[in-house]
PDB file of C-alpha atoms in Angstrom:
ATOM      1  CA  MET M   1       5.116 -23.592   7.526  1.00  0.00           C
ATOM      2  CA  PRO M   2       7.699 -25.893   5.937  1.00  0.00           C
ATOM      3  CA  GLY M   3       6.667 -27.823   2.947  1.00  0.00           C
ATOM      4  CA  ASP M   4       8.072 -29.801  -0.092  1.00  0.00           C
ATOM      5  CA  PRO M   5      11.586 -28.249  -0.762  1.00  0.00           C
ATOM      6  CA  HIS M   6      11.502 -29.409  -4.415  1.00  0.00           C
ATOM      7  CA  ALA M   7       8.275 -27.659  -5.334  1.00  0.00           C
ATOM      8  CA  ASP M   8       8.460 -25.257  -8.257  1.00  0.00           C
ATOM      9  CA  GLN M   9       6.181 -22.658  -6.879  1.00  0.00           C
ATOM     10  CA  ALA M  10       4.987 -21.418  -3.463  1.00  0.00           C
ATOM     11  CA  THR M  11       1.782 -19.482  -3.660  1.00  0.00           C
ATOM     12  CA  CYS M  12      -1.107 -18.296  -1.525  1.00  0.00           C
ATOM     13  CA  GLN M  13      -4.605 -17.635  -2.906  1.00  0.00           C
ATOM     14  CA  SER M  14      -6.761 -14.795  -1.781  1.00  0.00           C
ATOM     15  CA  ALA M  15     -10.150 -15.214  -0.026  1.00  0.00           C
ATOM     16  CA  LYS M  16     -11.905 -12.009   0.560  1.00  0.00           C
ATOM     17  CA  PRO M  17     -12.531 -11.467   4.318  1.00  0.00           C
ATOM     18  CA  GLN M  18     -16.262 -11.421   5.236  1.00  0.00           C
ATOM     19  CA  GLY M  19     -17.995  -9.447   7.980  1.00  0.00           C
ATOM     20  CA  ILE M  20     -18.328  -5.811   8.942  1.00  0.00           C
ATOM     21  CA  ILE M  21     -15.508  -3.665   7.846  1.00  0.00           C
ATOM     22  CA  LYS M  22     -14.812  -0.688  10.270  1.00  0.00           C
ATOM     23  CA  VAL M  23     -13.958   2.506   8.454  1.00  0.00           C
ATOM     24  CA  ASP M  24     -11.778   5.197  10.309  1.00  0.00           C
ATOM     25  CA  GLY M  25     -13.800   8.380  10.418  1.00  0.00           C
ATOM     26  CA  ARG M  26     -10.618  10.384  10.688  1.00  0.00           C
ATOM     27  CA  GLY M  27      -9.465   8.948   7.419  1.00  0.00           C
ATOM     28  CA  ILE M  28     -12.571   9.922   5.693  1.00  0.00           C
ATOM     29  CA  LEU M  29     -12.314  13.461   7.013  1.00  0.00           C
ATOM     30  CA  THR M  30      -8.847  13.776   5.789  1.00  0.00           C
ATOM     31  CA  GLY M  31      -9.869  12.682   2.291  1.00  0.00           C
ATOM     32  CA  VAL M  32     -12.727  15.073   2.275  1.00  0.00           C
ATOM     33  CA  LEU M  33     -10.460  17.963   3.265  1.00  0.00           C
ATOM     34  CA  ALA M  34      -7.903  17.019   0.568  1.00  0.00           C
ATOM     35  CA  LEU M  35     -10.717  17.007  -2.031  1.00  0.00           C
ATOM     36  CA  LEU M  36     -12.001  20.473  -0.855  1.00  0.00           C
ATOM     37  CA  ILE M  37      -8.469  21.927  -1.254  1.00  0.00           C
ATOM     38  CA  ILE M  38      -8.314  20.568  -4.892  1.00  0.00           C
ATOM     39  CA  VAL M  39     -11.797  22.168  -5.512  1.00  0.00           C
ATOM     40  CA  LEU M  40     -10.698  25.529  -4.188  1.00  0.00           C
ATOM     41  CA  LEU M  41      -7.684  25.508  -6.350  1.00  0.00           C
ATOM     42  CA  PHE M  42      -9.720  24.740  -9.476  1.00  0.00           C
ATOM     43  CA  GLY M  43     -12.052  27.637  -8.457  1.00  0.00           C
ATOM     44  CA  ILE M  44      -9.225  30.104  -8.307  1.00  0.00           C
ATOM     45  CA  ILE M  45      -7.777  29.002 -11.699  1.00  0.00           C
ATOM     46  CA  LYS M  46     -11.237  29.209 -13.253  1.00  0.00           C
ATOM     47  CA  LYS M  47     -11.660  32.848 -12.038  1.00  0.00           C
ATOM     48  CA  ILE M  48      -8.239  33.852 -13.320  1.00  0.00           C
ATOM     49  CA  ILE M  49      -9.028  32.449 -16.713  1.00  0.00           C
ATOM     50  CA  LYS M  50     -12.381  34.002 -16.863  1.00  0.00           C
ATOM     51  CA  LYS M  51     -11.124  37.515 -15.849  1.00  0.00           C
ATOM     52  CA  GLY M  52      -7.942  37.262 -17.767  1.00  0.00           C
ATOM     53  CA  SER M  53      -5.997  38.946 -14.942  1.00  0.00           C
ATOM     54  CA  LEU M  54      -5.282  38.925 -11.283  1.00  0.00           C
ATOM     55  CA  ALA M  55      -7.177  42.232 -10.571  1.00  0.00           C
ATOM     56  CA  ASP M  56      -9.161  40.871  -7.789  1.00  0.00           C
ATOM     57  CA  SER M  57      -6.187  40.148  -5.572  1.00  0.00           C
ATOM     58  CA  LYS M  58      -8.249  40.461  -2.377  1.00  0.00           C
ATOM     59  CA  GLU M  59     -10.375  37.517  -3.350  1.00  0.00           C
ATOM     60  CA  LEU M  60      -7.374  35.594  -4.391  1.00  0.00           C
ATOM     61  CA  ASP M  61      -5.559  36.210  -1.079  1.00  0.00           C
ATOM     62  CA  THR M  62      -8.633  35.096   0.739  1.00  0.00           C
ATOM     63  CA  SER M  63      -8.776  31.874  -1.219  1.00  0.00           C
ATOM     64  CA  LYS M  64      -5.022  31.273  -0.453  1.00  0.00           C
ATOM     65  CA  ALA M  65      -5.647  31.845   3.163  1.00  0.00           C
ATOM     66  CA  LYS M  66      -8.452  29.308   3.216  1.00  0.00           C
ATOM     67  CA  ILE M  67      -6.369  26.719   1.391  1.00  0.00           C
ATOM     68  CA  ALA M  68      -3.317  27.237   3.785  1.00  0.00           C
ATOM     69  CA  GLU M  69      -5.778  26.800   6.734  1.00  0.00           C
ATOM     70  CA  LEU M  70      -7.166  23.627   5.316  1.00  0.00           C
ATOM     71  CA  ALA M  71      -3.748  22.331   4.493  1.00  0.00           C
ATOM     72  CA  LYS M  72      -2.514  22.883   8.064  1.00  0.00           C
ATOM     73  CA  PHE M  73      -5.587  21.095   9.429  1.00  0.00           C
ATOM     74  CA  LEU M  74      -5.026  18.198   7.046  1.00  0.00           C
ATOM     75  CA  SER M  75      -1.339  18.002   8.220  1.00  0.00           C
ATOM     76  CA  ASP M  76      -2.363  18.023  11.805  1.00  0.00           C
ATOM     77  CA  GLU M  77      -4.923  15.301  11.185  1.00  0.00           C
ATOM     78  CA  LYS M  78      -2.271  13.120   9.476  1.00  0.00           C
ATOM     79  CA  GLU M  79       0.099  13.566  12.508  1.00  0.00           C
ATOM     80  CA  LYS M  80      -2.674  12.535  14.869  1.00  0.00           C
ATOM     81  CA  ALA M  81      -3.520   9.427  12.837  1.00  0.00           C
ATOM     82  CA  LEU M  82       0.178   8.442  12.769  1.00  0.00           C
ATOM     83  CA  LYS M  83       0.406   8.985  16.544  1.00  0.00           C
ATOM     84  CA  SER M  84      -2.718   6.916  17.115  1.00  0.00           C
ATOM     85  CA  PHE M  85      -1.140   4.202  15.064  1.00  0.00           C
ATOM     86  CA  GLU M  86       2.136   4.246  17.018  1.00  0.00           C
ATOM     87  CA  ASP M  87       0.292   4.269  20.293  1.00  0.00           C
ATOM     88  CA  GLY M  88      -1.719   1.236  19.258  1.00  0.00           C
ATOM     89  CA  ALA M  89       1.345  -0.671  18.171  1.00  0.00           C
ATOM     90  CA  LEU M  90       3.173  -0.016  21.432  1.00  0.00           C
ATOM     91  CA  TYR M  91       0.262  -0.782  23.554  1.00  0.00           C
ATOM     92  CA  THR M  92      -0.140  -4.122  21.774  1.00  0.00           C
ATOM     93  CA  LEU M  93       3.448  -4.926  22.786  1.00  0.00           C
ATOM     94  CA  VAL M  94       2.527  -3.804  26.450  1.00  0.00           C
ATOM     95  CA  LEU M  95      -0.403  -6.325  26.452  1.00  0.00           C
ATOM     96  CA  LEU M  96       1.808  -9.155  25.043  1.00  0.00           C
ATOM     97  CA  GLN M  97       4.435  -8.548  27.781  1.00  0.00           C
ATOM     98  CA  ARG M  98       1.736  -8.244  30.493  1.00  0.00           C
ATOM     99  CA  GLU M  99       0.062 -11.640  29.688  1.00  0.00           C
ATOM    100  CA  GLY M 100       2.753 -13.604  27.994  1.00  0.00           C
ATOM    101  CA  ARG M 101       6.061 -11.994  29.122  1.00  0.00           C
ATOM    102  CA  PHE M 102       6.700 -11.753  25.396  1.00  0.00           C
ATOM    103  CA  VAL M 103       9.496  -9.118  25.541  1.00  0.00           C
ATOM    104  CA  ASP M 104      11.318 -10.954  28.295  1.00  0.00           C
ATOM    105  CA  PHE M 105      11.461 -13.868  26.147  1.00  0.00           C
ATOM    106  CA  ILE M 106      12.557 -12.157  23.047  1.00  0.00           C
ATOM    107  CA  LYS M 107      15.275 -10.249  24.793  1.00  0.00           C
ATOM    108  CA  GLU M 108      16.543 -13.274  26.785  1.00  0.00           C
ATOM    109  CA  ASP M 109      19.718 -14.960  25.354  1.00  0.00           C
ATOM    110  CA  ILE M 110      18.496 -18.639  25.017  1.00  0.00           C
ATOM    111  CA  LYS M 111      21.604 -20.139  23.320  1.00  0.00           C
ATOM    112  CA  ASN M 112      22.757 -21.783  26.504  1.00  0.00           C
ATOM    113  CA  TYR M 113      19.406 -23.285  27.388  1.00  0.00           C
ATOM    114  CA  GLU M 114      18.330 -26.880  26.671  1.00  0.00           C
ATOM    115  CA  ASP M 115      15.547 -27.391  24.263  1.00  0.00           C
ATOM    116  CA  ALA M 116      13.451 -28.953  27.038  1.00  0.00           C
ATOM    117  CA  GLN M 117      13.860 -25.672  29.047  1.00  0.00           C
ATOM    118  CA  ILE M 118      12.884 -23.633  26.057  1.00  0.00           C
ATOM    119  CA  GLY M 119       9.910 -25.791  25.263  1.00  0.00           C
ATOM    120  CA  ALA M 120       8.479 -25.358  28.764  1.00  0.00           C
ATOM    121  CA  ALA M 121       8.855 -21.686  28.721  1.00  0.00           C
ATOM    122  CA  VAL M 122       7.362 -21.299  25.198  1.00  0.00           C
ATOM    123  CA  ARG M 123       4.187 -23.141  26.330  1.00  0.00           C
ATOM    124  CA  GLN M 124       3.353 -20.468  28.900  1.00  0.00           C
ATOM    125  CA  ILE M 125       4.410 -17.530  26.593  1.00  0.00           C
ATOM    126  CA  HIS M 126       2.208 -19.069  23.795  1.00  0.00           C
ATOM    127  CA  SER M 127      -0.871 -19.233  26.174  1.00  0.00           C
ATOM    128  CA  GLY M 128      -0.577 -15.626  27.250  1.00  0.00           C
ATOM    129  CA  CYS M 129       0.171 -14.238  23.826  1.00  0.00           C
ATOM    130  CA  ALA M 130      -2.652 -16.264  22.254  1.00  0.00           C
ATOM    131  CA  LYS M 131      -5.018 -14.795  24.761  1.00  0.00           C
ATOM    132  CA  ILE M 132      -4.170 -11.216  23.839  1.00  0.00           C
ATOM    133  CA  VAL M 133      -4.273 -11.891  20.036  1.00  0.00           C
ATOM    134  CA  ASN M 134      -7.606 -13.739  20.203  1.00  0.00           C
ATOM    135  CA  GLU M 135      -9.251 -11.170  22.441  1.00  0.00           C
ATOM    136  CA  ASN M 136      -8.150  -7.998  20.636  1.00  0.00           C
ATOM    137  CA  PHE M 137      -7.605  -8.952  16.904  1.00  0.00           C
ATOM    138  CA  LYS M 138     -10.259 -10.579  14.695  1.00  0.00           C
ATOM    139  CA  LEU M 139      -7.841 -12.725  12.674  1.00  0.00           C
ATOM    140  CA  LYS M 140      -8.968 -14.807   9.797  1.00  0.00           C
ATOM    141  CA  ALA M 141      -7.061 -16.908   7.348  1.00  0.00           C
ATOM    142  CA  LEU M 142      -6.867 -15.346   3.865  1.00  0.00           C
ATOM    143  CA  TYR M 143      -7.139 -18.823   2.379  1.00  0.00           C
ATOM    144  CA  ASP M 144      -8.941 -21.313   4.564  1.00  0.00           C
ATOM    145  CA  THR M 145     -10.613 -23.596   2.012  1.00  0.00           C
ATOM    146  CA  LYS M 146      -7.469 -25.696   1.358  1.00  0.00           C
ATOM    147  CA  LYS M 147      -4.688 -26.918   3.444  1.00  0.00           C
ATOM    148  CA  GLU M 148      -1.147 -25.908   3.201  1.00  0.00           C
ATOM    149  CA  GLY M 149       0.749 -28.131   0.871  1.00  0.00           C
ATOM    150  CA  GLU M 150      -2.205 -28.416  -1.580  1.00  0.00           C
ATOM    151  CA  LYS M 151      -2.041 -27.311  -5.170  1.00  0.00           C
ATOM    152  CA  ILE M 152      -3.918 -24.201  -6.030  1.00  0.00           C
ATOM    153  CA  THR M 153      -4.494 -21.687  -8.948  1.00  0.00           C
ATOM    154  CA  VAL M 154      -3.985 -17.904  -8.503  1.00  0.00           C
ATOM    155  CA  SER M 155      -5.675 -15.671 -11.110  1.00  0.00           C
ATOM    156  CA  GLU M 156      -3.533 -13.193 -13.021  1.00  0.00           C
ATOM    157  CA  ASN M 157      -5.247 -10.043 -11.430  1.00  0.00           C
ATOM    158  CA  PHE M 158      -4.529 -11.262  -7.875  1.00  0.00           C
ATOM    159  CA  ASN M 159      -4.219  -8.738  -4.874  1.00  0.00           C
ATOM    160  CA  ALA M 160      -0.532  -8.417  -4.273  1.00  0.00           C
ATOM    161  CA  GLU M 161      -1.177  -7.329  -0.705  1.00  0.00           C
ATOM    162  CA  GLU M 162      -2.807 -10.576   0.122  1.00  0.00           C
ATOM    163  CA  ILE M 163      -0.700 -12.874  -2.104  1.00  0.00           C
ATOM    164  CA  ARG M 164       3.033 -13.300  -2.513  1.00  0.00           C
ATOM    165  CA  LEU M 165       4.215 -15.508  -5.321  1.00  0.00           C
ATOM    166  CA  SER M 166       7.689 -17.202  -5.134  1.00  0.00           C
ATOM    167  CA  GLY M 167       9.595 -19.911  -6.998  1.00  0.00           C
ATOM    168  CA  ASN M 168       9.586 -20.009 -10.747  1.00  0.00           C
ATOM    169  CA  VAL M 169       6.961 -17.363 -11.356  1.00  0.00           C
ATOM    170  CA  PRO M 170       5.924 -16.964 -15.120  1.00  0.00           C
ATOM    171  CA  PRO M 171       5.435 -13.578 -16.580  1.00  0.00           C
ATOM    172  CA  ASN M 172       1.702 -14.022 -17.052  1.00  0.00           C
ATOM    173  CA  GLY M 173      -1.003 -15.865 -15.128  1.00  0.00           C
ATOM    174  CA  PRO M 174      -2.931 -17.853 -14.070  1.00  0.00           C
ATOM    175  CA  TYR M 175      -0.356 -19.162 -11.713  1.00  0.00           C
ATOM    176  CA  LYS M 176      -0.329 -22.759 -10.515  1.00  0.00           C
ATOM    177  CA  GLY M 177       1.513 -23.653  -7.400  1.00  0.00           C
ATOM    178  CA  ILE M 178       1.401 -25.015  -3.908  1.00  0.00           C
ATOM    179  CA  LEU M 179       0.017 -23.193  -0.942  1.00  0.00           C
ATOM    180  CA  ARG M 180       2.911 -22.871   1.464  1.00  0.00           C
ATOM    181  CA  HIS M 181       1.129 -20.365   3.884  1.00  0.00           C
ATOM    182  CA  LYS M 182      -2.451 -19.503   4.147  1.00  0.00           C
ATOM    183  CA  GLY M 183      -1.898 -15.894   5.233  1.00  0.00           C
ATOM    184  CA  TRP M 184      -3.753 -13.873   7.818  1.00  0.00           C
ATOM    185  CA  THR M 185      -5.911 -10.804   7.740  1.00  0.00           C
ATOM    186  CA  SER M 186      -7.462  -8.800  10.637  1.00  0.00           C
ATOM    187  CA  GLN M 187     -11.208  -8.114  10.418  1.00  0.00           C
ATOM    188  CA  GLY M 188     -11.117  -5.713  13.275  1.00  0.00           C
ATOM    189  CA  VAL M 189      -8.950  -4.332  16.257  1.00  0.00           C
ATOM    190  CA  ASN M 190     -10.381  -3.862  19.604  1.00  0.00           C
ATOM    191  CA  LEU M 191      -7.617  -2.764  21.975  1.00  0.00           C
ATOM    192  CA  PRO M 192      -8.695  -2.005  25.606  1.00  0.00           C
ATOM    193  CA  LYS M 193      -8.450   1.580  26.656  1.00  0.00           C
ATOM    194  CA  LYS M 194      -4.960   2.573  27.839  1.00  0.00           C
ATOM    195  CA  ILE M 195      -4.806   3.512  31.555  1.00  0.00           C
ATOM    196  CA  GLY M 196      -2.275   6.275  32.489  1.00  0.00           C
ATOM    197  CA  LYS M 197      -0.303   8.638  30.484  1.00  0.00           C
ATOM    198  CA  SER M 198      -1.027   8.332  26.848  1.00  0.00           C
ATOM    199  CA  ASN M 199       2.419   9.475  25.803  1.00  0.00           C
ATOM    200  CA  SER M 200       4.440   6.908  27.869  1.00  0.00           C
ATOM    201  CA  LEU M 201       6.779   4.646  26.008  1.00  0.00           C
ATOM    202  CA  VAL M 202       7.154   2.292  28.909  1.00  0.00           C
ATOM    203  CA  VAL M 203       6.331  -1.273  27.882  1.00  0.00           C
ATOM    204  CA  CYS M 204       6.809  -2.780  31.235  1.00  0.00           C
ATOM    205  CA  PRO M 205       7.963  -0.989  34.418  1.00  0.00           C
ATOM    206  CA  ALA M 206      10.873  -2.340  36.453  1.00  0.00           C
ATOM    207  CA  GLU M 207       9.913  -4.088  39.583  1.00  0.00           C
ATOM    208  CA  VAL M 208      11.620  -3.379  42.924  1.00  0.00           C
ATOM    209  CA  GLU M 209      10.822  -5.454  45.876  1.00  0.00           C
ATOM    210  CA  ILE M 210      11.279  -3.567  49.255  1.00  0.00           C
ATOM    211  CA  GLU M 211      12.603  -5.718  51.981  1.00  0.00           C
TER     212      GLU M 211
END
């Protein structure tokens, strides 16, 4: 949101989100498999050093085969996780279009419309999109104890994912500035199950009225 244009700094301060944090089981499995591959590699190296040669080539080949198999499984899991993320992002767009006609509004050329016409359309779009966001994303302000425009202090070891400093930033903290935007974080995502083909890229089907 706009604030004082003459302010020296614009900062946001972190507030750790409270509540239950959902952990993706697939992400944990991927990490465990990666760790297992590392352990197997160290085991091979240890045996080579202990024996002083590669005489036991059969055992070495077996270990290599296990590592290759785990590496392929790990790669497949990464691809599945990426596909799941992309499907979720696309489905969010589907829902925003369905309830708020979001895509129609964004793709519409509004340069020739009067402000009053745009305002009336935005009210309906806002209502539909807000419904989707509130029902499916547990959003919480990263900094909700102060109002935007108030002075705050950010510690030197702040979380760069949660806070972005701007203005005349000194080399070392703490950083004193003005809260320009409170920031948002999601404490959970609860998208409804997708009906129909899971690999469809259609955001909104075309409508044909039969006369």
